[in-house]
PDB file of C-alpha atoms and ligand atoms in Angstrom:
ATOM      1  CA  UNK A 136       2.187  22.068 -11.335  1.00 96.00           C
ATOM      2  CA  UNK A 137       1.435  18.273 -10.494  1.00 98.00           C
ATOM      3  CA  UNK A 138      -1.801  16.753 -10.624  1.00 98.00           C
ATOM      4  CA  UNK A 139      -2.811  14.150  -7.990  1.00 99.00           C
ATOM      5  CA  UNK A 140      -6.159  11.791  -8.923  1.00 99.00           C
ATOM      6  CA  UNK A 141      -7.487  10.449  -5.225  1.00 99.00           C
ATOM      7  CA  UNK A 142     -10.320   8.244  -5.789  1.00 99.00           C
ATOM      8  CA  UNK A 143     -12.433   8.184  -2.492  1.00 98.00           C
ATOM      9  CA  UNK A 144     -11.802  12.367  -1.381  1.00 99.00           C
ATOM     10  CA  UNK A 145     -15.435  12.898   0.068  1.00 98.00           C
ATOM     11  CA  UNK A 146     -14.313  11.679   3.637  1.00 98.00           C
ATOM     12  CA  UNK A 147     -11.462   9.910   5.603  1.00 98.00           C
ATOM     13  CA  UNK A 148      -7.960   9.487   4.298  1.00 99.00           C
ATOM     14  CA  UNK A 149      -8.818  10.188   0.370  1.00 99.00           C
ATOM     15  CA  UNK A 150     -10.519  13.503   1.774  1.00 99.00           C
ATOM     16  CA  UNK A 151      -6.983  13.896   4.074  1.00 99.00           C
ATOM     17  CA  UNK A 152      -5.436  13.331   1.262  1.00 99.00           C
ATOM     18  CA  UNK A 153      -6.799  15.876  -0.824  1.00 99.00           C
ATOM     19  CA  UNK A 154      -5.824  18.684   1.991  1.00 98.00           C
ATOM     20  CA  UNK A 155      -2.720  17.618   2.199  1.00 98.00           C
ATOM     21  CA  UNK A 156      -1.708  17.069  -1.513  1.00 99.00           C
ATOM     22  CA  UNK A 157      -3.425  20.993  -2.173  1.00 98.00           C
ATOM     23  CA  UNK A 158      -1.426  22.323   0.855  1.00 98.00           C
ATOM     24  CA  UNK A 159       1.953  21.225  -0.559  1.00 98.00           C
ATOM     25  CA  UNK A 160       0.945  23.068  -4.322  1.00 98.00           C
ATOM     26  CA  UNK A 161      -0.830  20.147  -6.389  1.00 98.00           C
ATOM     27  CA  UNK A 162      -3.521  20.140  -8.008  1.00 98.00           C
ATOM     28  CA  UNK A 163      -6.222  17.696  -7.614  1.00 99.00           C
ATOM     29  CA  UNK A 164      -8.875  15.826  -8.849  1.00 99.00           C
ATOM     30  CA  UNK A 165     -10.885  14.140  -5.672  1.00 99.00           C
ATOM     31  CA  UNK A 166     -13.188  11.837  -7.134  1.00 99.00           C
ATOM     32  CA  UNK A 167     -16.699  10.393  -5.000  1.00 98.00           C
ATOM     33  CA  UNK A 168     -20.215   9.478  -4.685  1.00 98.00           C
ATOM     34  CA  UNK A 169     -21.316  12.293  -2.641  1.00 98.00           C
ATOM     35  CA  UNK A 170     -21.557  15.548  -4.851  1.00 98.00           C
ATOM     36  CA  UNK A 171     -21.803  17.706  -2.060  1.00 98.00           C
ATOM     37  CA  UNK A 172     -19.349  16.390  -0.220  1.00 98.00           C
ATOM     38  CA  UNK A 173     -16.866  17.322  -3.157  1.00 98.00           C
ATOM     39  CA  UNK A 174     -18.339  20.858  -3.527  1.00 98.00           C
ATOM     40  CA  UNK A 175     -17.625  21.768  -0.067  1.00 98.00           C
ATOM     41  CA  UNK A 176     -14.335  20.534  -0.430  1.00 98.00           C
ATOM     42  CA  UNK A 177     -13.371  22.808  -3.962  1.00 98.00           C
ATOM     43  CA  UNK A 178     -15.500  25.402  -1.939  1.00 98.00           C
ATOM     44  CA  UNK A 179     -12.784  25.059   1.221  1.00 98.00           C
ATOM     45  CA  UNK A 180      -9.667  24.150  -1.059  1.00 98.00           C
ATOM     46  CA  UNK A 181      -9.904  26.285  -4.147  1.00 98.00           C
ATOM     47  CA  UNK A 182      -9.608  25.981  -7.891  1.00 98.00           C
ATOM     48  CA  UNK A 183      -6.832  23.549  -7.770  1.00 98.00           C
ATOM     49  CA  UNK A 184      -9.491  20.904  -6.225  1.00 98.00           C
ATOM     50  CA  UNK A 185     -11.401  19.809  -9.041  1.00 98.00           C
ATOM     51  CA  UNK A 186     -14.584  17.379  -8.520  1.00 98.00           C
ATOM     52  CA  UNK A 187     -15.362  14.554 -10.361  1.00 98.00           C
ATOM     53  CA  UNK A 188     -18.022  12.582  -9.676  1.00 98.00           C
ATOM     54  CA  UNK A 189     -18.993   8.722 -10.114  1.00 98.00           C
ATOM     55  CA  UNK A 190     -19.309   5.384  -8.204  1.00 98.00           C
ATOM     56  CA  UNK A 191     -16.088   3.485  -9.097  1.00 98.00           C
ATOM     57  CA  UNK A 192     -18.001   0.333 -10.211  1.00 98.00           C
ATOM     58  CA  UNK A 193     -19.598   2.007 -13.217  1.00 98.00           C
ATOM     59  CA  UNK A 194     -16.722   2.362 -15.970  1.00 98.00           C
ATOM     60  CA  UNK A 195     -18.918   3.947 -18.563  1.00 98.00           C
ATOM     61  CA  UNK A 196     -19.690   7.093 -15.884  1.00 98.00           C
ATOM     62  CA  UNK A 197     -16.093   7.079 -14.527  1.00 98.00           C
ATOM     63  CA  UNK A 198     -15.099   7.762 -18.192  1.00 98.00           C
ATOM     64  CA  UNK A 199     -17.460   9.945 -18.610  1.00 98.00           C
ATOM     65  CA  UNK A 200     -16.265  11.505 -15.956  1.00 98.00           C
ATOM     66  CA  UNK A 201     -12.558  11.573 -16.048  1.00 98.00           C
ATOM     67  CA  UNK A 202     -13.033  13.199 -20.024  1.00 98.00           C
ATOM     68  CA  UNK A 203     -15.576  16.064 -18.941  1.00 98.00           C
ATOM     69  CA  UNK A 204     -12.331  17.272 -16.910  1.00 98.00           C
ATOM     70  CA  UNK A 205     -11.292  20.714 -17.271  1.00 98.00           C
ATOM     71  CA  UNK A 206      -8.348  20.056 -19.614  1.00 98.00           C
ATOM     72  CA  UNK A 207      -5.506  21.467 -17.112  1.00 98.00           C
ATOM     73  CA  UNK A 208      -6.862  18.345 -14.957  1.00 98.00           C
ATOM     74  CA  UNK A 209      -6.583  15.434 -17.948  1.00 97.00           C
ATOM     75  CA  UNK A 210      -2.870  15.069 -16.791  1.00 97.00           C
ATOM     76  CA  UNK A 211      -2.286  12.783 -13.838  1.00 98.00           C
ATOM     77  CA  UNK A 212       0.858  12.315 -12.200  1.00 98.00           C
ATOM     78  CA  UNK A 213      -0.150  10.897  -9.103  1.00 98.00           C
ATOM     79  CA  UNK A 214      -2.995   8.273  -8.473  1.00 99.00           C
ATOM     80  CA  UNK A 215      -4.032   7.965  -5.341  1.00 99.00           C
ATOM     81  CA  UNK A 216      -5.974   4.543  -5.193  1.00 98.00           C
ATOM     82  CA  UNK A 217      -7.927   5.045  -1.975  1.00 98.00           C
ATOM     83  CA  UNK A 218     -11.796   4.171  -2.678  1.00 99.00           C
ATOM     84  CA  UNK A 219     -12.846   1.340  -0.742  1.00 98.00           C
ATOM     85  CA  UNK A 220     -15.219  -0.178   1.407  1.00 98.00           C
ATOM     86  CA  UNK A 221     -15.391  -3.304   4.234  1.00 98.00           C
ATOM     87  CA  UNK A 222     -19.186  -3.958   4.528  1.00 98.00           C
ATOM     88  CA  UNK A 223     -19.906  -6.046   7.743  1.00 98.00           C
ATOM     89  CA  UNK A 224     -17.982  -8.271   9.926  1.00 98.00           C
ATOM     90  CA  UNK A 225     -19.283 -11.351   9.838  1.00 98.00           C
ATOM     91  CA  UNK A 226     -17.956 -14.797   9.416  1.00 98.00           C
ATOM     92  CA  UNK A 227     -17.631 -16.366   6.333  1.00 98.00           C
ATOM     93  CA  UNK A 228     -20.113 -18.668   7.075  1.00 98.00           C
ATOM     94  CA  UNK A 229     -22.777 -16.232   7.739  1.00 98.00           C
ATOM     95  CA  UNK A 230     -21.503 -13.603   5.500  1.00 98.00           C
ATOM     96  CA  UNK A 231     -24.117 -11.784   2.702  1.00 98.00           C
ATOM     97  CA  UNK A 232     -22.889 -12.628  -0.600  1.00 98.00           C
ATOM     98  CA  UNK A 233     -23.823  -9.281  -1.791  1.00 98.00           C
ATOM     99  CA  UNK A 234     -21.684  -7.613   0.375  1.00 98.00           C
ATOM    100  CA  UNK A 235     -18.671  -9.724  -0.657  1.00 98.00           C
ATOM    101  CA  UNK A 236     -19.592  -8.796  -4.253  1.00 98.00           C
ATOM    102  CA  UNK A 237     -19.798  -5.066  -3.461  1.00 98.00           C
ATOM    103  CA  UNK A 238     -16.177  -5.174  -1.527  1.00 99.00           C
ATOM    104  CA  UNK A 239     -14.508  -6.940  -4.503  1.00 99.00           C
ATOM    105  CA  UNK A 240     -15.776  -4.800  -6.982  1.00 99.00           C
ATOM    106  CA  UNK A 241     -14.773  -1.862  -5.289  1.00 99.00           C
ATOM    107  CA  UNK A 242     -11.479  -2.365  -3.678  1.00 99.00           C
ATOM    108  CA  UNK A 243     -10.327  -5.180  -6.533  1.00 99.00           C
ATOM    109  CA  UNK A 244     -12.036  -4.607  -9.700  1.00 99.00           C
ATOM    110  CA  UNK A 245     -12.526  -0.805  -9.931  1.00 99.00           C
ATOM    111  CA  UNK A 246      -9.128  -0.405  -8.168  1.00 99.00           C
ATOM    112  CA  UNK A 247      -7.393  -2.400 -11.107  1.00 99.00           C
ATOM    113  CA  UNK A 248      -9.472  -1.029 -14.083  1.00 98.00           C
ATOM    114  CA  UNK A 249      -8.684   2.611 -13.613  1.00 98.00           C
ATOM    115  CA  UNK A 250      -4.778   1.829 -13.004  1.00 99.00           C
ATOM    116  CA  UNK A 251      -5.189   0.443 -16.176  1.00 98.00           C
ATOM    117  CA  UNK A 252      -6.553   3.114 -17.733  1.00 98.00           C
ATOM    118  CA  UNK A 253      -3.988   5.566 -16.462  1.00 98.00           C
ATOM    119  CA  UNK A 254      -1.202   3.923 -16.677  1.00 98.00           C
ATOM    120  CA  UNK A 255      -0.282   4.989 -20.110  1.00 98.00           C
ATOM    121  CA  UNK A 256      -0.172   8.353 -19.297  1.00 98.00           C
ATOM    122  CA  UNK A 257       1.550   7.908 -15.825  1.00 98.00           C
ATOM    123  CA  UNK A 258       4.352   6.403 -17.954  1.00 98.00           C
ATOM    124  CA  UNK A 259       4.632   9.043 -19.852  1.00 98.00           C
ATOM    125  CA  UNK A 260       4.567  11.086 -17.160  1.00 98.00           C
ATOM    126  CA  UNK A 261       7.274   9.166 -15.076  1.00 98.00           C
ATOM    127  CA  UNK A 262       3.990   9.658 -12.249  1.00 98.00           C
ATOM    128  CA  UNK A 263       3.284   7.665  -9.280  1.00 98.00           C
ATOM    129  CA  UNK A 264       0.819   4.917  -8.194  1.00 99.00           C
ATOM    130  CA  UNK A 265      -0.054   4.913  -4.381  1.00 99.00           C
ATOM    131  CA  UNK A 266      -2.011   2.306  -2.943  1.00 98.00           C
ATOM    132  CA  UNK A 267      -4.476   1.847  -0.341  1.00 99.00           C
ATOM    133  CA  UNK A 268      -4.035  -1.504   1.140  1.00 99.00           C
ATOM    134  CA  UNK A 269      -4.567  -2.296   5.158  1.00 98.00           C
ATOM    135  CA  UNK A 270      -2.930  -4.373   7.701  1.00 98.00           C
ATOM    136  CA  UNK A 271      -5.733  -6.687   6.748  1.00 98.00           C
ATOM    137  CA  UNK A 272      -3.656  -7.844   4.009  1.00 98.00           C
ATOM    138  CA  UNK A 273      -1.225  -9.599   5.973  1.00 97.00           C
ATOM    139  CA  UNK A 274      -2.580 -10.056   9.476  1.00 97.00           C
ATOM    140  CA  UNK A 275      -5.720 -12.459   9.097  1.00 96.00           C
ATOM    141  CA  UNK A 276      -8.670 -11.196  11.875  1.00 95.00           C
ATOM    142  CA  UNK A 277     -12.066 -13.198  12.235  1.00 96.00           C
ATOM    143  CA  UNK A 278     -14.654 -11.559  10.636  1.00 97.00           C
ATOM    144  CA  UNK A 279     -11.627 -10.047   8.129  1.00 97.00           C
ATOM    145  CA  UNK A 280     -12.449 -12.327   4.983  1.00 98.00           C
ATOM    146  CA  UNK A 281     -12.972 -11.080   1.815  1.00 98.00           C
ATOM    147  CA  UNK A 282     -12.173  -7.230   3.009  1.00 98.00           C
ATOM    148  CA  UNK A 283      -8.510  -9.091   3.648  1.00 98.00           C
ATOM    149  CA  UNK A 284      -8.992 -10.684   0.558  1.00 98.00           C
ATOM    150  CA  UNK A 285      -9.123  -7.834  -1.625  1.00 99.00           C
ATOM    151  CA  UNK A 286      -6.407  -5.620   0.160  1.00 99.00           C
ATOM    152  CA  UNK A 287      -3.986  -8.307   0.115  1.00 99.00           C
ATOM    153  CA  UNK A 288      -4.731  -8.051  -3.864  1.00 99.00           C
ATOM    154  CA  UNK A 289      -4.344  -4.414  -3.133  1.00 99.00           C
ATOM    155  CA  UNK A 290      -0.683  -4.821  -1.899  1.00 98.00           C
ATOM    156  CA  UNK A 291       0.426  -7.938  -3.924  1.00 98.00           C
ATOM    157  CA  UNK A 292      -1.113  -5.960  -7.256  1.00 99.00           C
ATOM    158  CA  UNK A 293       1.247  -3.013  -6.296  1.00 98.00           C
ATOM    159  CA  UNK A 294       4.246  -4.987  -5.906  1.00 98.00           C
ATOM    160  CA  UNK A 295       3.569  -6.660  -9.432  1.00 98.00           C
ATOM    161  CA  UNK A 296       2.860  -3.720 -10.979  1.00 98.00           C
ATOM    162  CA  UNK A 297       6.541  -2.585  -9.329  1.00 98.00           C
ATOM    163  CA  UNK A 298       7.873  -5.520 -11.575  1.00 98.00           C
ATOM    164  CA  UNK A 299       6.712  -4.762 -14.818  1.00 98.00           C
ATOM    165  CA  UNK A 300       7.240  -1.270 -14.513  1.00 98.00           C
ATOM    166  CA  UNK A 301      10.644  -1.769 -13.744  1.00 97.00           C
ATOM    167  CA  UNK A 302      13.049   1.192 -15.990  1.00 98.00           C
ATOM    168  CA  UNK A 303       9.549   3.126 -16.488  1.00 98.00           C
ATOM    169  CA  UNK A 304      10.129   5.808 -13.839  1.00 98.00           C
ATOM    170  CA  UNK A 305       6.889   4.986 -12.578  1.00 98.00           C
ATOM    171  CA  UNK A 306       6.538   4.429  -8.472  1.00 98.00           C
ATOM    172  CA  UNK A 307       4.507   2.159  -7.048  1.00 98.00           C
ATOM    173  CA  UNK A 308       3.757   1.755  -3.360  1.00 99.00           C
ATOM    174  CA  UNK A 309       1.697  -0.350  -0.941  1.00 99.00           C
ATOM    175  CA  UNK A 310       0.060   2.007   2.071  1.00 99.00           C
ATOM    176  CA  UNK A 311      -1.387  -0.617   4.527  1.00 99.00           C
ATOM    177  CA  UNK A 312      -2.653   1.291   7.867  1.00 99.00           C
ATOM    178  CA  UNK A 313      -4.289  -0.556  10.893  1.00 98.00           C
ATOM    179  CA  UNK A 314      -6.790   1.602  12.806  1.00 98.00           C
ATOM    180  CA  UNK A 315      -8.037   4.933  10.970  1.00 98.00           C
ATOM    181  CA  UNK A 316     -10.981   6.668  12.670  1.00 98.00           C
ATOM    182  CA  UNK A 317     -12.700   7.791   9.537  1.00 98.00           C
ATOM    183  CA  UNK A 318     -16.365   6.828   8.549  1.00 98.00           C
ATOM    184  CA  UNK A 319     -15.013   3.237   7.553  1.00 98.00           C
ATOM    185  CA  UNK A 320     -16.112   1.677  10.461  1.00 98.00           C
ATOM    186  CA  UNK A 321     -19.377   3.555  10.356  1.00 98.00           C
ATOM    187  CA  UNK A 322     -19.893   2.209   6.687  1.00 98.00           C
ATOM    188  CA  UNK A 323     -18.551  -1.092   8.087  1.00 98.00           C
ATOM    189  CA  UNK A 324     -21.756  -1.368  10.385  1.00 98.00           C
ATOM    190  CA  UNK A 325     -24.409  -0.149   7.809  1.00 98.00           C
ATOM    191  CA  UNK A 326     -24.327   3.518   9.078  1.00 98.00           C
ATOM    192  CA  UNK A 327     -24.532   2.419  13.504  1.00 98.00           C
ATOM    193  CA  UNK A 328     -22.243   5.635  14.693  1.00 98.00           C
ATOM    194  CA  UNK A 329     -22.020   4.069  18.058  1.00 98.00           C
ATOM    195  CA  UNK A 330     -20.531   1.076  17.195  1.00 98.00           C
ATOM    196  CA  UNK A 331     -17.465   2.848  15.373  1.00 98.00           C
ATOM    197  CA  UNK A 332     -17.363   4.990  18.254  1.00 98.00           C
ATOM    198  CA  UNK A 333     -17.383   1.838  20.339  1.00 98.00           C
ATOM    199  CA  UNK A 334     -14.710   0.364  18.115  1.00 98.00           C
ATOM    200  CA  UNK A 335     -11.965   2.994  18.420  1.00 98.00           C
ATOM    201  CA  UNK A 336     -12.897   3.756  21.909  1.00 98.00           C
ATOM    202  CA  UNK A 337      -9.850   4.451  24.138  1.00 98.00           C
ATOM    203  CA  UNK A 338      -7.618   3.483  21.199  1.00 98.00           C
ATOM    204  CA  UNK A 339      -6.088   6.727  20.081  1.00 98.00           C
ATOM    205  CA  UNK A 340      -6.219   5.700  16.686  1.00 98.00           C
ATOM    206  CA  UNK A 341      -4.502   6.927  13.488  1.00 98.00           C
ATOM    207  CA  UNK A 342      -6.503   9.872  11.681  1.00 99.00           C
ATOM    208  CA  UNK A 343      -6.846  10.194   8.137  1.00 99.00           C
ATOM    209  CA  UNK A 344      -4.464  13.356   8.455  1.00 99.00           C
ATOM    210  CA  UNK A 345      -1.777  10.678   9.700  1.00 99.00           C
ATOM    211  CA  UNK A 346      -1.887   8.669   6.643  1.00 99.00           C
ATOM    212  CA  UNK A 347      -2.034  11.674   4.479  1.00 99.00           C
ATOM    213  CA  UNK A 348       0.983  13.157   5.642  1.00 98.00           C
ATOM    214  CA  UNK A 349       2.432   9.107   4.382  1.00 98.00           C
ATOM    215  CA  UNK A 350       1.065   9.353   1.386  1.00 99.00           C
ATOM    216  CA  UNK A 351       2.434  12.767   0.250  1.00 98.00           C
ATOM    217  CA  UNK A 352       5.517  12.111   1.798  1.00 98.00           C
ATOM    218  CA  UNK A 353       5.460   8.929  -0.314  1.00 98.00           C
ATOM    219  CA  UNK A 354       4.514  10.859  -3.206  1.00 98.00           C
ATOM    220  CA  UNK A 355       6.866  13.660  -3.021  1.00 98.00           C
ATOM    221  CA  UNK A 356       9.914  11.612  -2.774  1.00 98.00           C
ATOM    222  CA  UNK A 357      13.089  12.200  -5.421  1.00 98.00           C
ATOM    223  CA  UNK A 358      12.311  10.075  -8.492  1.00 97.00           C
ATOM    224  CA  UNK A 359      15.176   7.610  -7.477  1.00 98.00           C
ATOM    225  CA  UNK A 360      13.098   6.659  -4.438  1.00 98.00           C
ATOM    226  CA  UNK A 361      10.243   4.043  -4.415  1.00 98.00           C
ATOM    227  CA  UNK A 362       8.678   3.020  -0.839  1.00 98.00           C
ATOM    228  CA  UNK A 363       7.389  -0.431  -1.655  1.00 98.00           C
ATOM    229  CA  UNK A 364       5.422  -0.773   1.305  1.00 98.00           C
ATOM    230  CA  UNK A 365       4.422   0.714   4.172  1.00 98.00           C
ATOM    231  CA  UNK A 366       2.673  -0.607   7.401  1.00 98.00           C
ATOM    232  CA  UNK A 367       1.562   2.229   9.984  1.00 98.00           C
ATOM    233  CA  UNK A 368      -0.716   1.444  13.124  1.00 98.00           C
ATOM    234  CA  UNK A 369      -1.406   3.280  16.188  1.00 98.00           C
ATOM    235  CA  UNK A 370       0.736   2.526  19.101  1.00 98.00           C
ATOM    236  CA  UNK A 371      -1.771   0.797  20.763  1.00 98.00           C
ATOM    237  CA  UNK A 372      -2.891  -1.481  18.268  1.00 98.00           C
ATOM    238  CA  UNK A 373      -0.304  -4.475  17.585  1.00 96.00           C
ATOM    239  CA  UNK A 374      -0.448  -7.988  16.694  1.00 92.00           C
ATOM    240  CA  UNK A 375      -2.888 -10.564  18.543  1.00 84.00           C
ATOM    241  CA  UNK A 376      -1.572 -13.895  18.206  1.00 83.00           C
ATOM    242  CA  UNK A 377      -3.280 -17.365  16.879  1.00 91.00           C
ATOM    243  CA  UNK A 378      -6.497 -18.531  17.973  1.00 90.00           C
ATOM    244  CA  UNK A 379      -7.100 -22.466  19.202  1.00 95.00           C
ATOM    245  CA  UNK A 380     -10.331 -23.864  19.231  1.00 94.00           C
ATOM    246  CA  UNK A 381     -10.928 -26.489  21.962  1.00 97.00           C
ATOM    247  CA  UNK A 382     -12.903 -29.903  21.588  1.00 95.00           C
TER     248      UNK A 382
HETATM  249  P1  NDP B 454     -14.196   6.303   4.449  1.00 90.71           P
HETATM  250  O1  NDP B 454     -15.433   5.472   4.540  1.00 90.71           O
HETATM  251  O2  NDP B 454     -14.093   7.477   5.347  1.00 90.71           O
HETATM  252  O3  NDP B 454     -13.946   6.762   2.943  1.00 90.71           O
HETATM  253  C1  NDP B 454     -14.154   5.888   1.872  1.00 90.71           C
HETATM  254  C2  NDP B 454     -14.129   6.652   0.567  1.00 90.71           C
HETATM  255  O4  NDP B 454     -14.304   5.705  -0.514  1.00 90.71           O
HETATM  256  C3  NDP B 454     -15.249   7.675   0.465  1.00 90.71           C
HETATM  257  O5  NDP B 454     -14.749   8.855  -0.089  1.00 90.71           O
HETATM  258  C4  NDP B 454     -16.242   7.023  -0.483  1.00 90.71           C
HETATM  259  O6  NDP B 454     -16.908   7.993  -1.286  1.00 90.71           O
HETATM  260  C5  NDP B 454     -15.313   6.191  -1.380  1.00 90.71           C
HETATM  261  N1  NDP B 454     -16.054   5.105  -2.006  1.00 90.71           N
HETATM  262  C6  NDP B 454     -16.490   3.952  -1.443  1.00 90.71           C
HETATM  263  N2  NDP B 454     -17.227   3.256  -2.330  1.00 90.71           N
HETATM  264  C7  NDP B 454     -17.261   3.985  -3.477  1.00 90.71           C
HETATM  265  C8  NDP B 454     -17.878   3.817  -4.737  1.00 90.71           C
HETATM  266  N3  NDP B 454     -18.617   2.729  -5.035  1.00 90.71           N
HETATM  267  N4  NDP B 454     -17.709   4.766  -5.679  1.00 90.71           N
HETATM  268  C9  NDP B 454     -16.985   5.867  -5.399  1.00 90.71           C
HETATM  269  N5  NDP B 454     -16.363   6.093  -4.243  1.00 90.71           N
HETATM  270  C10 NDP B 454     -16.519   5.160  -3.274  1.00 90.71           C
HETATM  271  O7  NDP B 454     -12.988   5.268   4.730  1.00 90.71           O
HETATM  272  P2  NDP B 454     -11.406   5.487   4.808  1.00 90.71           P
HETATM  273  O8  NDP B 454     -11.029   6.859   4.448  1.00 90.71           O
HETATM  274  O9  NDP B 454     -10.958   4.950   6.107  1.00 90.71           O
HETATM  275  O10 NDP B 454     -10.948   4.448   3.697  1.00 90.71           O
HETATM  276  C11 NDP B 454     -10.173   4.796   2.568  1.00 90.71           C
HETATM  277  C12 NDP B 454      -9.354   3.585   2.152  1.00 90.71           C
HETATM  278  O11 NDP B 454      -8.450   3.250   3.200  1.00 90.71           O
HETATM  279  C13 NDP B 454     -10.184   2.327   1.888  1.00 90.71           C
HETATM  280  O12 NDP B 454      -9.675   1.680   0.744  1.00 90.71           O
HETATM  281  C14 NDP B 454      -9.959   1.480   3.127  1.00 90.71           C
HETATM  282  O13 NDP B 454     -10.067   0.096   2.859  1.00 90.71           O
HETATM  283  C15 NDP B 454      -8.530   1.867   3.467  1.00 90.71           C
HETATM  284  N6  NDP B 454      -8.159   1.622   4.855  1.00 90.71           N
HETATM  285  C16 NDP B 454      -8.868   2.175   5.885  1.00 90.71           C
HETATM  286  C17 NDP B 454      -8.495   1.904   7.194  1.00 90.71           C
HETATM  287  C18 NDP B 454      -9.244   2.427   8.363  1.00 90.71           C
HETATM  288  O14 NDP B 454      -9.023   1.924   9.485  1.00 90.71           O
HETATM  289  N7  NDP B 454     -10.094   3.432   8.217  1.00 90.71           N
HETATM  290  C19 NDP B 454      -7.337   1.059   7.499  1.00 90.71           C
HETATM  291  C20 NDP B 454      -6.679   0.521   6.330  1.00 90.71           C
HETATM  292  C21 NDP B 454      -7.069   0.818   5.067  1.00 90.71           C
HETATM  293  P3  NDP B 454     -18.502   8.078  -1.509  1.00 90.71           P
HETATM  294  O15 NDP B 454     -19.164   7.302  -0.403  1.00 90.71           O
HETATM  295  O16 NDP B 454     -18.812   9.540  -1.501  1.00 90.71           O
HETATM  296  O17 NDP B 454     -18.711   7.473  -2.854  1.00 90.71           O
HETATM  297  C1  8X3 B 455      -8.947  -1.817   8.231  1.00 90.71           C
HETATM  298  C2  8X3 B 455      -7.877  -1.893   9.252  1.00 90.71           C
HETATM  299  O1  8X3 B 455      -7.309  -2.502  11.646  1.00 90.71           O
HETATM  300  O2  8X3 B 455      -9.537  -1.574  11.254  1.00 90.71           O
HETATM  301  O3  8X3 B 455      -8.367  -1.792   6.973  1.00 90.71           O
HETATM  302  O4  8X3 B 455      -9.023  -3.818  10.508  1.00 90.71           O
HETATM  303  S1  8X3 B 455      -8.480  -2.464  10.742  1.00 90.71           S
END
């Protein structure tokens, strides 16, 4: 049986993810903050969903962590890179620093340090590495900044890591969806319900089941087969053109 690691299961896509990853026969490990989140979760999905909990910027917990796993769980073949964060939509100009700290660190830094430490065995495991960048990595929106930043590091890290892993077996591949009704938007807005409501209002907008159903399709291609990237919106998003600022 496979074993898929999605950082980020306790809600949204990562927690779409874990549902749909279960329902097709993995196992998984969801990893989160929110312990009770994840219990519900094994509680609703089983003994193949195994919880592991830890905040992604703390390396000494995640290891801690990742080696109290039940030993059938120490093997990953898929990673699911999914934990991340946009905090606030300000302008640069007006942005908090802190909150540009807390994005990087999250999306970038944790993000990279954990591939790291499983690559090794998804080598040896011929596994797969599936990313989760946005449309904010190539389509620039005021207010976007440093969340764009870091998931255009998201999708440019994914194709590099394509490169050098070149004759490994390993895939690697670049998920970047537009609007997701999930509690981003929510966290976005420092926990104001009405203004994600407000955002996605009359929108239709992807759910995390959508992107799910990408990512395991992603995942469960033959081994010959690496998607490189993939951009998904809903239909009624699309792209809005330059701005021009008048004197
Ligand atoms: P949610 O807010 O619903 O889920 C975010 C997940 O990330 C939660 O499980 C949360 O777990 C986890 N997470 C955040 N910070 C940390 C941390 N410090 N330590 C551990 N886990 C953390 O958002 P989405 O499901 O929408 O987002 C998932 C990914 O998809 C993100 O990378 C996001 O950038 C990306 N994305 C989202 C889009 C959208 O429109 N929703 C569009 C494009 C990309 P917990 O709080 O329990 O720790
Ligand atoms: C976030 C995507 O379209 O809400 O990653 O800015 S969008």
């Amino acid at each position: 049986m496979k074993t898929a690691l999605i950082t980020g299961a306790t809600s949204g896509i990562g927690e779409a993810c874990a549902r749909a990853f279960i329902g097709a026969g993995w196992q998984v490990v969801g990893t989160g903050r929110r312990t009770e989140r994840l219990e519900r979760l094994a509680a609703e999905l089983g003994e193949r969903f195994q919880p592991c909990v830890y905040d992604v910027r703390d390396e000494a917990a995640r290891d801690s962590a990742l080696a109290a796993l039940p030993q059938a769980f120490r093997g990953i073949d898929c990673l699911v890179n999914n934990a991340g964060l946009a905090l606030g939509s300000a302008k640069a100009q007006d942005a908090d620093l802190d909150a540009w700290r807390t994005m990087i660190d999250t999306n970038v830094t944790a993000l990279a340090s954990l591939t790291h430490k499983l690559l090794p065995q998804l080598i040896e495991r011929r596994g797969a590495i599936v990313m989760l960048s946005s449309v904010a990595a190539t389509y620039p929106y005021t207010g976007g900044n440093i969340y764009g930043g870091t998931k255009a590091f998201v999708r440019q890290f994914a194709l590099g890591l394509r490169s050098d892993l070149a004759g490994t077996g390993v895939r690697v591949t670049s998920i970047e969806p537009g609007m997701v009704e999930t509690e981003f938007t929510v966290v976005r807005n420092g926990g104001d319900q009405a203004a994600s409501d407000n955002f996605y209002a009359g929108v239709n907008p992807l759910t995390g089941a959508d992107i799910a159903d990408v990512v395991l399709w992603v995942a469960t291609q033959p081994p010959h087969v690496n998607i490189n990237a993939l951009e998904v919106m809903p239909v009624n998003q699309s792209f809005a053109g330059f701005q021009v600022a008048r004197e």
